[in-house]
Coordinates of C-alpha atoms in Angstrom, one line a residue:
Chain A
M295 CA 103.4 -27.3 -45.6
S296 CA 104.6 -30.8 -45.4
A297 CA 107.2 -32.4 -43.2
A298 CA 109.3 -35.4 -43.9
A299 CA 108.0 -38.8 -42.6
P300 CA 109.3 -39.9 -39.2
A301 CA 112.8 -41.3 -39.5
E302 CA 111.7 -44.4 -37.6
A303 CA 108.3 -45.9 -37.6
G304 CA 106.5 -46.9 -34.4
L305 CA 106.3 -45.6 -30.9
F306 CA 109.0 -45.4 -28.3
D307 CA 109.3 -45.3 -24.5
C308 CA 111.8 -42.6 -23.8
R309 CA 112.9 -44.4 -20.6
D310 CA 114.5 -47.0 -22.9
S311 CA 116.5 -44.3 -24.5
F312 CA 117.5 -42.9 -21.0
A313 CA 118.6 -46.4 -19.9
A314 CA 120.7 -47.1 -23.1
T315 CA 122.3 -43.7 -22.9
I316 CA 123.2 -43.9 -19.2
E317 CA 124.8 -47.3 -19.8
S318 CA 126.8 -46.0 -22.8
L319 CA 128.0 -43.0 -20.7
A320 CA 128.9 -45.2 -17.7
E321 CA 131.1 -47.4 -19.9
Q322 CA 133.2 -44.3 -20.8
D323 CA 133.1 -42.4 -17.5
A324 CA 133.7 -44.2 -14.2
R325 CA 132.4 -41.3 -12.3
I326 CA 128.9 -41.9 -13.4
V327 CA 126.7 -43.6 -10.8
T328 CA 123.0 -44.0 -10.4
V329 CA 120.9 -43.4 -7.3
V330 CA 117.4 -44.9 -6.9
S331 CA 114.7 -45.2 -4.3
D332 CA 113.5 -48.7 -5.0
S333 CA 112.9 -47.3 -8.5
V334 CA 115.2 -49.6 -10.5
G335 CA 112.4 -51.1 -12.7
S336 CA 110.4 -47.9 -13.2
S337 CA 113.7 -46.2 -14.2
K338 CA 114.6 -49.1 -16.5
L339 CA 117.9 -49.4 -14.8
A340 CA 118.0 -53.2 -14.3
G341 CA 120.6 -53.4 -17.1
F342 CA 122.8 -50.8 -15.4
R343 CA 122.5 -52.7 -12.1
K344 CA 123.5 -55.9 -13.7
K345 CA 126.6 -54.4 -15.3
W346 CA 127.6 -52.2 -12.4
P347 CA 125.9 -53.2 -9.1
E348 CA 128.6 -51.4 -7.2
R349 CA 127.8 -48.1 -9.0
M350 CA 124.1 -48.1 -8.1
V351 CA 123.0 -46.8 -4.7
N352 CA 119.5 -47.9 -3.7
V353 CA 118.4 -46.0 -0.6
G354 CA 115.1 -47.6 -0.4
I355 CA 111.8 -45.8 -0.3
A356 CA 113.3 -42.6 1.0
E357 CA 113.2 -39.7 -1.5
Q358 CA 114.8 -37.0 0.8
T359 CA 117.8 -39.2 1.3
L360 CA 117.7 -40.1 -2.4
V361 CA 118.3 -36.5 -3.5
A362 CA 120.7 -35.7 -0.6
V363 CA 122.8 -38.7 -1.3
G364 CA 123.1 -37.5 -4.8
A365 CA 124.5 -34.2 -3.5
G366 CA 127.0 -36.1 -1.3
L367 CA 128.1 -38.3 -4.1
A368 CA 128.9 -35.2 -6.2
N369 CA 130.9 -33.9 -3.3
G370 CA 132.9 -37.1 -3.4
G371 CA 133.7 -36.7 -7.1
K372 CA 130.9 -38.7 -8.7
V373 CA 128.5 -37.7 -11.4
P374 CA 125.3 -39.0 -10.0
F375 CA 122.1 -39.6 -12.0
V376 CA 119.3 -39.7 -9.4
S377 CA 116.3 -41.3 -10.8
A378 CA 112.8 -41.8 -9.4
A379 CA 109.1 -41.1 -10.3
S380 CA 108.8 -37.4 -11.0
C381 CA 106.0 -36.9 -8.6
F382 CA 108.1 -38.1 -5.6
I383 CA 111.6 -36.9 -6.5
T384 CA 110.1 -33.4 -6.7
G385 CA 107.2 -33.1 -4.2
R386 CA 108.5 -35.4 -1.6
A387 CA 112.1 -34.1 -1.7
M388 CA 111.5 -30.5 -2.7
E389 CA 113.6 -29.0 0.1
Q390 CA 116.5 -31.3 -0.7
V391 CA 116.2 -30.3 -4.4
K392 CA 116.2 -26.6 -3.2
A393 CA 118.9 -26.6 -0.6
D394 CA 121.2 -29.6 -1.3
I395 CA 121.1 -29.5 -5.1
A396 CA 120.1 -26.1 -6.5
Y397 CA 121.2 -23.6 -3.8
S398 CA 124.3 -25.7 -3.1
N399 CA 124.8 -25.7 -6.9
V400 CA 126.2 -29.2 -7.2
N401 CA 126.8 -31.4 -10.1
V402 CA 123.8 -33.7 -9.8
K403 CA 121.5 -34.9 -12.5
L404 CA 117.9 -35.5 -11.3
I405 CA 115.8 -37.7 -13.5
G406 CA 112.0 -37.4 -13.1
Q407 CA 110.5 -40.5 -14.6
S408 CA 106.9 -41.1 -15.7
S409 CA 106.1 -37.5 -15.5
G410 CA 102.8 -35.8 -16.4
V411 CA 99.7 -38.0 -16.2
A412 CA 101.5 -41.2 -17.3
Y413 CA 100.2 -43.0 -14.2
G414 CA 96.7 -41.9 -15.3
E415 CA 94.4 -44.2 -13.4
L416 CA 96.5 -44.0 -10.2
G417 CA 95.3 -40.5 -9.8
P418 CA 96.7 -37.1 -8.9
T419 CA 99.0 -38.4 -6.1
H420 CA 101.0 -40.1 -8.8
H421 CA 100.6 -37.5 -11.5
S422 CA 103.4 -35.1 -11.8
I423 CA 101.8 -32.1 -13.4
E424 CA 103.2 -29.6 -10.9
D425 CA 106.9 -30.4 -11.2
M426 CA 107.9 -27.8 -13.8
A427 CA 106.2 -25.0 -11.9
W428 CA 108.0 -26.0 -8.7
L429 CA 111.4 -26.5 -10.2
R430 CA 111.3 -23.5 -12.5
L431 CA 111.7 -21.3 -9.4
F432 CA 115.3 -22.5 -8.9
N433 CA 117.1 -20.1 -11.3
N434 CA 120.2 -22.2 -11.7
L435 CA 118.5 -25.6 -12.1
T436 CA 118.6 -26.6 -15.8
L437 CA 115.2 -28.2 -16.8
I438 CA 114.9 -30.4 -19.9
V439 CA 111.8 -32.0 -21.2
P440 CA 112.7 -34.2 -24.2
A441 CA 110.1 -35.0 -26.8
D442 CA 111.3 -38.3 -28.3
P443 CA 114.0 -41.0 -27.9
W444 CA 116.7 -39.1 -29.9
Q445 CA 116.2 -36.0 -27.8
T446 CA 116.2 -38.0 -24.6
E447 CA 119.6 -39.3 -25.5
Q448 CA 120.9 -35.9 -26.4
A449 CA 119.5 -34.4 -23.1
I450 CA 121.1 -37.1 -21.0
R451 CA 124.5 -36.7 -22.8
A452 CA 124.3 -32.9 -22.5
A453 CA 123.4 -33.2 -18.8
A454 CA 126.4 -35.5 -18.2
V455 CA 129.0 -33.1 -19.6
M456 CA 127.5 -30.0 -18.1
D457 CA 128.9 -29.1 -14.7
G458 CA 125.9 -28.1 -12.6
P459 CA 122.5 -29.3 -11.5
V460 CA 120.1 -30.6 -14.1
F461 CA 116.6 -32.0 -14.0
V462 CA 115.4 -34.2 -17.0
R463 CA 111.7 -35.0 -17.2
I464 CA 111.1 -38.3 -18.9
S465 CA 107.7 -39.7 -19.8
R466 CA 106.7 -43.3 -20.1
M467 CA 104.0 -42.3 -22.7
P468 CA 104.8 -43.9 -26.1
V469 CA 105.9 -41.2 -28.6
P470 CA 107.0 -41.3 -32.2
A471 CA 110.5 -40.3 -33.3
L472 CA 110.2 -36.8 -34.6
A473 CA 111.2 -35.9 -38.2
R474 CA 114.1 -33.5 -38.2
K475 CA 115.9 -31.7 -41.0
H476 CA 118.7 -30.6 -38.7
A477 CA 119.2 -32.9 -35.7
R478 CA 121.0 -30.8 -33.2
F479 CA 120.5 -30.4 -29.5
E480 CA 121.8 -27.7 -27.3
I481 CA 120.6 -26.9 -23.8
G482 CA 118.7 -23.6 -23.9
K483 CA 118.0 -23.7 -27.6
A484 CA 114.5 -24.3 -28.9
E485 CA 114.0 -26.5 -32.0
T486 CA 111.8 -25.3 -34.8
L487 CA 110.1 -28.4 -36.3
M488 CA 107.8 -26.6 -38.7
E489 CA 108.0 -23.0 -40.0
G490 CA 104.9 -20.9 -40.0
N491 CA 103.8 -17.2 -39.7
D492 CA 100.1 -17.2 -38.7
A493 CA 100.7 -18.6 -35.3
A494 CA 103.3 -20.4 -33.2
I495 CA 102.7 -23.6 -31.1
I496 CA 105.3 -23.9 -28.4
A497 CA 105.3 -27.4 -26.9
N498 CA 107.5 -29.9 -25.2
G499 CA 107.7 -33.5 -24.1
T500 CA 104.8 -35.7 -25.2
M501 CA 102.9 -32.8 -26.7
V502 CA 105.4 -32.0 -29.4
H503 CA 104.3 -34.7 -31.9
R504 CA 100.7 -33.7 -31.3
A505 CA 101.6 -30.1 -32.0
V506 CA 103.2 -31.2 -35.3
A507 CA 100.1 -33.2 -36.3
A508 CA 97.9 -30.2 -35.5
A509 CA 100.1 -27.9 -37.6
R510 CA 99.9 -30.3 -40.5
A511 CA 96.1 -30.3 -40.2
L512 CA 96.0 -26.5 -40.1
A513 CA 98.3 -26.3 -43.1
V514 CA 95.6 -28.1 -45.2
E515 CA 93.3 -25.2 -44.4
G516 CA 95.9 -22.7 -45.4
I517 CA 96.9 -21.8 -41.8
S518 CA 100.7 -21.8 -41.3
A519 CA 101.6 -22.6 -37.7
R520 CA 105.1 -22.7 -36.5
V521 CA 106.0 -25.6 -34.2
I522 CA 108.6 -25.0 -31.6
N523 CA 109.9 -27.8 -29.5
M524 CA 110.9 -26.0 -26.3
A525 CA 112.7 -28.9 -24.6
T526 CA 114.7 -26.7 -22.3
V527 CA 112.4 -24.9 -19.8
N528 CA 115.3 -23.4 -18.0
P529 CA 117.2 -21.5 -19.3
L530 CA 114.5 -20.5 -21.7
D531 CA 115.2 -19.6 -25.3
E532 CA 113.9 -16.1 -25.1
A533 CA 114.8 -15.3 -28.7
A534 CA 112.7 -18.1 -30.0
I535 CA 109.8 -16.9 -28.0
L536 CA 110.1 -13.3 -29.1
A537 CA 110.3 -14.5 -32.7
A538 CA 107.2 -16.6 -32.1
A539 CA 105.4 -13.5 -30.8
E540 CA 105.9 -11.9 -34.2
T541 CA 103.4 -14.3 -35.6
G542 CA 100.8 -12.5 -33.4
A543 CA 99.4 -15.7 -31.8
I544 CA 101.0 -18.2 -29.4
V545 CA 99.6 -21.5 -28.2
T546 CA 101.6 -23.4 -25.6
V547 CA 101.0 -27.1 -24.9
E548 CA 102.4 -29.2 -22.2
E549 CA 101.6 -32.4 -20.2
H550 CA 101.5 -30.3 -17.1
S551 CA 99.2 -28.0 -15.1
V552 CA 98.3 -24.7 -16.9
R553 CA 99.7 -23.0 -13.8
G554 CA 103.3 -22.0 -13.8
G555 CA 104.8 -24.5 -16.3
L556 CA 106.0 -23.9 -19.9
G557 CA 103.0 -21.8 -20.6
G558 CA 103.7 -19.6 -17.6
A559 CA 107.3 -19.3 -18.6
V560 CA 106.5 -18.2 -22.1
A561 CA 103.8 -15.8 -20.9
E562 CA 106.4 -14.1 -18.6
I563 CA 108.6 -13.3 -21.6
V564 CA 105.7 -12.4 -24.0
T565 CA 103.9 -10.1 -21.6
A566 CA 107.1 -8.2 -20.7
N567 CA 108.1 -7.7 -24.3
T568 CA 105.5 -8.0 -27.1
P569 CA 102.1 -9.0 -25.7
V570 CA 100.1 -11.0 -28.2
P571 CA 97.1 -13.3 -27.7
M572 CA 98.1 -16.5 -26.0
R573 CA 96.5 -19.8 -25.0
I574 CA 98.0 -22.0 -22.4
M575 CA 97.0 -25.7 -22.9
G576 CA 97.5 -28.3 -20.1
F577 CA 95.6 -29.7 -17.2
P578 CA 93.5 -27.3 -15.0
G579 CA 94.6 -28.9 -11.7
F580 CA 93.7 -32.2 -10.0
V581 CA 92.1 -34.3 -12.7
P582 CA 89.5 -37.1 -12.5
T583 CA 90.2 -40.8 -12.8
G584 CA 91.1 -42.0 -16.2
S585 CA 93.9 -43.4 -18.4
A586 CA 96.5 -41.1 -19.6
A587 CA 95.1 -41.3 -23.1
W588 CA 91.6 -40.5 -21.9
L589 CA 92.8 -37.6 -19.8
M590 CA 94.6 -36.1 -22.8
E591 CA 91.5 -36.5 -24.9
H592 CA 89.2 -35.1 -22.2
F593 CA 91.3 -32.0 -21.7
G594 CA 91.8 -31.4 -25.4
L595 CA 95.5 -32.2 -25.5
T596 CA 95.1 -33.7 -29.0
E597 CA 95.7 -32.8 -32.6
T598 CA 92.1 -31.6 -32.8
G599 CA 92.2 -29.7 -29.6
I600 CA 95.5 -28.0 -30.4
A601 CA 94.3 -27.0 -33.9
D602 CA 91.1 -25.5 -32.4
A603 CA 93.1 -23.5 -29.9
V604 CA 95.3 -22.2 -32.7
R605 CA 92.3 -21.1 -34.8
Q606 CA 90.7 -19.4 -31.7
T607 CA 93.9 -17.6 -30.8
I608 CA 94.4 -16.4 -34.3
A609 CA 90.9 -15.0 -34.2
R610 CA 91.8 -12.9 -31.2
K611 CA 94.6 -11.1 -33.1
Chain B
M213 CA 129.8 -11.7 16.3
V214 CA 126.3 -12.1 17.5
Y215 CA 126.4 -8.9 19.4
E216 CA 127.8 -7.0 16.4
A217 CA 125.3 -8.5 14.0
Q218 CA 122.5 -8.2 16.5
L219 CA 121.4 -11.6 15.2
G220 CA 122.4 -15.2 15.8
H221 CA 122.0 -18.4 17.8
P222 CA 124.5 -18.1 20.7
G223 CA 123.1 -20.9 22.8
G224 CA 123.9 -23.6 20.2
D225 CA 127.1 -21.8 19.2
F226 CA 128.4 -22.3 22.8
S227 CA 127.2 -25.9 23.1
S228 CA 129.0 -26.9 19.9
A229 CA 132.2 -24.8 20.2
D230 CA 134.3 -27.5 22.0
I231 CA 133.2 -30.2 19.5
L232 CA 134.2 -27.9 16.5
A233 CA 137.5 -27.0 18.1
A234 CA 138.4 -30.6 18.7
L235 CA 137.5 -31.6 15.1
Y236 CA 139.4 -28.8 13.4
F237 CA 142.4 -28.7 15.7
G238 CA 142.8 -32.4 16.5
V239 CA 140.9 -34.7 14.2
L240 CA 140.2 -33.5 10.6
R241 CA 142.8 -33.7 7.9
F242 CA 142.5 -30.6 5.7
D243 CA 144.5 -28.0 4.0
P244 CA 142.6 -24.6 4.0
T245 CA 144.4 -23.6 0.8
K246 CA 143.0 -26.6 -1.0
P247 CA 139.4 -26.8 0.1
G248 CA 138.5 -29.0 -2.9
D249 CA 141.2 -31.6 -2.3
P250 CA 139.6 -35.0 -3.1
G251 CA 141.4 -36.6 -0.2
R252 CA 140.3 -34.1 2.5
D253 CA 138.2 -35.2 5.5
R254 CA 134.7 -33.8 5.2
F255 CA 132.9 -31.9 7.9
V256 CA 129.2 -31.1 7.4
M257 CA 127.6 -28.6 9.7
S258 CA 124.1 -29.8 9.9
K259 CA 123.1 -27.4 12.6
G260 CA 123.6 -24.6 10.1
H261 CA 122.2 -21.9 12.3
C262 CA 125.2 -22.1 14.6
T263 CA 127.4 -20.2 12.2
G264 CA 128.7 -18.1 15.0
A265 CA 130.8 -21.0 16.2
F266 CA 131.3 -22.6 12.8
Y267 CA 132.7 -19.4 11.1
A268 CA 134.9 -18.6 14.1
V269 CA 136.5 -22.1 13.8
L270 CA 136.8 -22.0 10.0
A271 CA 138.6 -18.6 10.3
A272 CA 140.9 -19.9 13.0
A273 CA 141.6 -22.9 10.8
G274 CA 142.8 -20.6 8.0
Y275 CA 139.9 -20.8 5.5
F276 CA 139.5 -17.0 5.6
P277 CA 140.8 -14.0 7.5
E278 CA 139.6 -13.7 11.1
A279 CA 139.1 -10.0 10.5
E280 CA 136.2 -10.9 8.2
L281 CA 134.2 -12.3 11.1
T282 CA 133.1 -8.7 11.8
T283 CA 131.1 -8.8 8.6
Y284 CA 128.9 -11.6 10.0
M285 CA 125.4 -11.3 8.4
E286 CA 126.1 -7.9 6.9
P287 CA 124.8 -7.1 3.5
Q288 CA 126.7 -9.1 0.9
S289 CA 129.0 -10.7 3.4
R290 CA 130.2 -14.2 2.7
L291 CA 129.3 -15.0 6.2
N292 CA 125.6 -15.6 5.6
G293 CA 123.4 -16.5 8.5
H294 CA 123.5 -20.1 7.3
P295 CA 126.6 -21.4 5.5
N296 CA 127.0 -21.3 1.7
R297 CA 129.6 -23.4 0.0
N298 CA 129.6 -21.2 -3.0
Y299 CA 130.7 -18.2 -1.0
L300 CA 133.0 -19.7 1.6
P301 CA 135.7 -22.3 1.3
G302 CA 135.5 -25.1 3.9
V303 CA 131.7 -25.4 3.6
E304 CA 130.8 -28.7 2.1
T305 CA 127.0 -28.2 1.5
N306 CA 124.5 -25.5 2.2
T307 CA 122.6 -26.1 5.4
G308 CA 120.1 -24.1 7.4
P309 CA 116.9 -26.2 7.1
L310 CA 117.3 -29.0 9.6
G311 CA 117.8 -32.6 8.9
H312 CA 119.9 -32.0 5.7
G313 CA 123.5 -32.6 6.9
L314 CA 123.4 -36.4 7.7
P315 CA 121.7 -37.4 4.4
V316 CA 124.3 -35.4 2.4
A317 CA 127.2 -36.7 4.5
T318 CA 125.9 -40.2 3.9
G319 CA 126.3 -39.6 0.2
I320 CA 129.8 -38.4 0.7
A321 CA 130.7 -41.4 2.7
I322 CA 129.2 -43.7 0.1
A323 CA 131.4 -42.1 -2.5
G324 CA 134.4 -42.7 -0.3
Q325 CA 133.4 -46.3 0.3
M326 CA 133.0 -46.9 -3.5
D327 CA 136.5 -45.6 -4.1
G328 CA 138.1 -47.3 -1.1
A329 CA 139.3 -43.8 -0.2
D330 CA 140.6 -43.2 3.3
F331 CA 139.0 -39.8 4.0
R332 CA 136.4 -39.6 6.8
T333 CA 133.2 -37.8 6.8
F334 CA 131.9 -36.1 10.0
V335 CA 128.6 -34.4 10.5
L336 CA 127.4 -32.4 13.5
T337 CA 123.7 -32.3 14.2
G338 CA 121.7 -30.7 16.9
D339 CA 119.6 -33.0 19.1
G340 CA 116.3 -31.2 18.3
E341 CA 116.9 -31.5 14.6
L342 CA 116.7 -35.3 15.0
Q343 CA 113.0 -34.8 15.0
E344 CA 113.3 -34.4 11.3
G345 CA 112.5 -37.7 9.6
S346 CA 115.2 -37.2 6.9
N347 CA 117.8 -38.1 9.5
W348 CA 116.3 -41.5 10.1
E349 CA 116.1 -42.2 6.4
A350 CA 119.8 -41.6 6.1
A351 CA 120.6 -43.4 9.4
L352 CA 118.9 -46.5 7.8
T353 CA 120.9 -46.2 4.6
A354 CA 124.2 -45.6 6.5
G355 CA 123.6 -48.5 8.8
H356 CA 122.6 -50.8 5.9
R357 CA 125.8 -49.9 4.0
K358 CA 128.0 -50.2 7.0
L359 CA 129.6 -46.8 6.4
E360 CA 132.4 -47.0 9.0
N361 CA 133.9 -43.9 7.4
L362 CA 130.9 -41.8 8.6
T363 CA 130.6 -40.3 12.0
V364 CA 127.7 -38.3 13.3
I365 CA 128.2 -36.2 16.4
I366 CA 125.0 -35.1 18.2
D367 CA 125.2 -31.9 20.1
R368 CA 123.0 -33.2 22.9
N369 CA 122.2 -30.0 24.8
R370 CA 118.6 -31.2 25.4
L371 CA 117.1 -27.8 24.4
Q372 CA 115.4 -26.9 21.1
Q373 CA 114.1 -23.5 20.1
G374 CA 111.0 -23.5 22.2
A375 CA 111.5 -26.0 25.1
R376 CA 113.4 -29.1 26.2
T377 CA 113.6 -31.8 23.6
E378 CA 112.1 -34.3 26.1
E379 CA 109.1 -32.1 26.7
T380 CA 108.6 -31.5 22.9
A381 CA 109.1 -34.9 21.1
S382 CA 111.3 -37.0 23.3
L383 CA 114.4 -38.5 21.8
D384 CA 115.5 -40.8 24.7
P385 CA 116.6 -43.5 24.7
L386 CA 118.6 -41.9 21.9
D387 CA 121.5 -44.4 22.0
D388 CA 119.2 -47.3 21.6
K389 CA 117.6 -45.7 18.6
W390 CA 120.9 -45.4 16.7
R391 CA 121.9 -48.9 17.7
A392 CA 118.7 -50.2 16.3
F393 CA 119.6 -48.5 13.0
G394 CA 122.9 -50.4 12.8
W395 CA 125.2 -47.8 14.3
H396 CA 128.0 -48.0 16.9
V397 CA 127.1 -45.6 19.6
E398 CA 129.3 -43.9 22.2
T399 CA 128.2 -41.2 24.7
I400 CA 130.8 -38.6 25.9
D401 CA 131.1 -35.2 27.6
G402 CA 130.9 -32.8 24.7
H403 CA 132.9 -30.2 26.6
D404 CA 135.8 -32.5 27.5
P405 CA 138.6 -32.1 24.8
D406 CA 140.3 -35.3 25.9
Q407 CA 137.2 -37.4 25.4
L408 CA 136.3 -35.7 22.1
L409 CA 139.8 -36.1 20.7
A410 CA 140.1 -39.7 21.8
M411 CA 136.7 -40.7 20.4
L412 CA 136.9 -38.8 17.1
S413 CA 140.5 -39.4 16.1
A414 CA 140.4 -43.2 16.7
S415 CA 140.6 -45.1 13.4
P416 CA 137.3 -46.3 12.1
K417 CA 138.9 -49.2 10.2
G418 CA 137.3 -52.6 11.1
R419 CA 134.4 -51.1 13.0
G420 CA 132.1 -52.2 10.3
K421 CA 129.4 -49.7 11.3
P422 CA 129.0 -45.9 11.2
L423 CA 129.8 -44.2 14.5
C424 CA 127.3 -42.1 16.4
V425 CA 128.8 -39.9 19.2
I426 CA 126.3 -38.5 21.6
A427 CA 128.1 -35.5 23.0
N428 CA 126.3 -34.3 26.2
T429 CA 126.6 -30.5 26.2
I430 CA 125.2 -27.5 27.8
K431 CA 123.4 -24.9 25.7
G432 CA 125.0 -21.5 26.3
K433 CA 128.1 -23.1 27.9
G434 CA 130.5 -20.6 29.3
V435 CA 128.1 -17.7 29.9
S436 CA 126.2 -18.0 33.2
F437 CA 123.0 -16.3 32.1
M438 CA 122.7 -18.4 28.9
H439 CA 123.6 -21.6 30.6
D440 CA 121.0 -24.3 29.9
N441 CA 118.5 -21.4 29.3
V442 CA 116.0 -21.9 26.4
D443 CA 115.7 -18.2 25.9
W444 CA 119.2 -18.1 24.4
H445 CA 118.5 -20.4 21.4
H446 CA 118.5 -17.2 19.4
G447 CA 118.9 -14.0 21.2
V448 CA 121.2 -11.0 21.3
P449 CA 122.8 -9.8 24.5
N450 CA 122.4 -6.2 25.5
K451 CA 125.5 -4.1 26.2
E452 CA 125.8 -5.2 29.9
Q453 CA 125.1 -8.8 29.0
Y454 CA 127.7 -8.7 26.3
E455 CA 130.4 -7.3 28.6
Q456 CA 129.5 -9.8 31.3
A457 CA 129.7 -12.7 28.7
M458 CA 133.0 -11.6 27.4
A459 CA 134.4 -11.3 30.9
E460 CA 133.2 -14.8 31.8
L461 CA 134.5 -16.3 28.6
V462 CA 138.0 -14.9 29.1

């Protein structure tokens, strides 16, 4: 099957979409403030700071206070967007995310920037391939992993209007704008980008456009693979997963560890309902030194690697 | 409450009781029927394990019926071992793990500063919990931003769960530490209502710094056998001890 060409040519850094959206929202809603930990540049918030220096709180290199100050600002009536590198806002401040944000159930938006292996050569201290597994344990924390600039804008806008804690995971890896017939975003609703009945590929974030490319390659061989963009990891779109299981073969792909992320979440639903062969694609754990592009190639998170996984999983039906 | 629940932290409850009473009945502006009022003064109970004292004061302040205190830590009671804002009005943020109150209170005070609001934010910490690094991150930010609307009260009973603070990871000179972080520091007797009321109700306007009140207290204050005794950080009195304690407290 064929899909329409991308609406916009070229590649995009979703952080730019985040920055433009937060500025647009801040113009309309005086309650919106940003909180950073010396992470203005890496969050692309220099423009926000220039426009509203009094509405940005920079706590310095102090992630526990970063997250806790977000909780306090919400108590004081603000809608804080708390933005820092995903590896630090999660791992370094996990108890604040748990107690001050999730368990306290406050209206704070956490933005995990440059997630996955975007900081490739800097190594596993700076990779954030554990974040979804950690955060998925907090049942009331909405988790969104947008796949392209349009969806990033939608995710930020949806987070802003929702009353409750949200974590949005944003990559700095360049991605194309996805082609969509029906551009609609709703928290908790998966997006089917390609129809197919031989297998289903469930992906999110930077892996979605690769999944689409793999499905197109498979279509040439006569294999019809459904491509589901599972941008919301919590709450999960269980109906979309159960429908995917009807194809008889599921491959999940994420820029994350294979342990406990999107793949784990999908497997929890599939095994409890309609067990079918599954393959969980991602990183095995701490990875060797290399650029993000090299790491994805090395671990098969490519069009070719995903297509191979689909063929192998179909063979296990 | 601790005797009925057969659980709790009575030592810290008694060291902080006078501070809490002064705050709720002489300092804080609040209406228990409007716990979400944007203009309310905020109180954050960072030493969240001392719910025995905190809940007793919240009930006396009118946030919930005093009769409910008998449900302390019972299954499905709103009176969890550590306070939960989603269950109980008057709780600003969920605490329990140490070193969480001051950073959240700092965020509340920043919101007030941004808006030019006149509400104040108070946070009560234990002294042992100052060993948590998160406090010092927040102290740095609060000092830097000159949050005069923020007051931290340290329940300085000099005992932590296992031993004296100064034998574990010494805090002294505690006043100098806070001054170095940009705070105005005062040391008072944390069991003297007059000193507490005078210190905490004075207007912060023009101080230009957050206020740190080191309140010297005695763990287990009011009960002779708990008095300054590390064994009563958490502990449950037996029947004879309970009766003796109640007699002494009356």
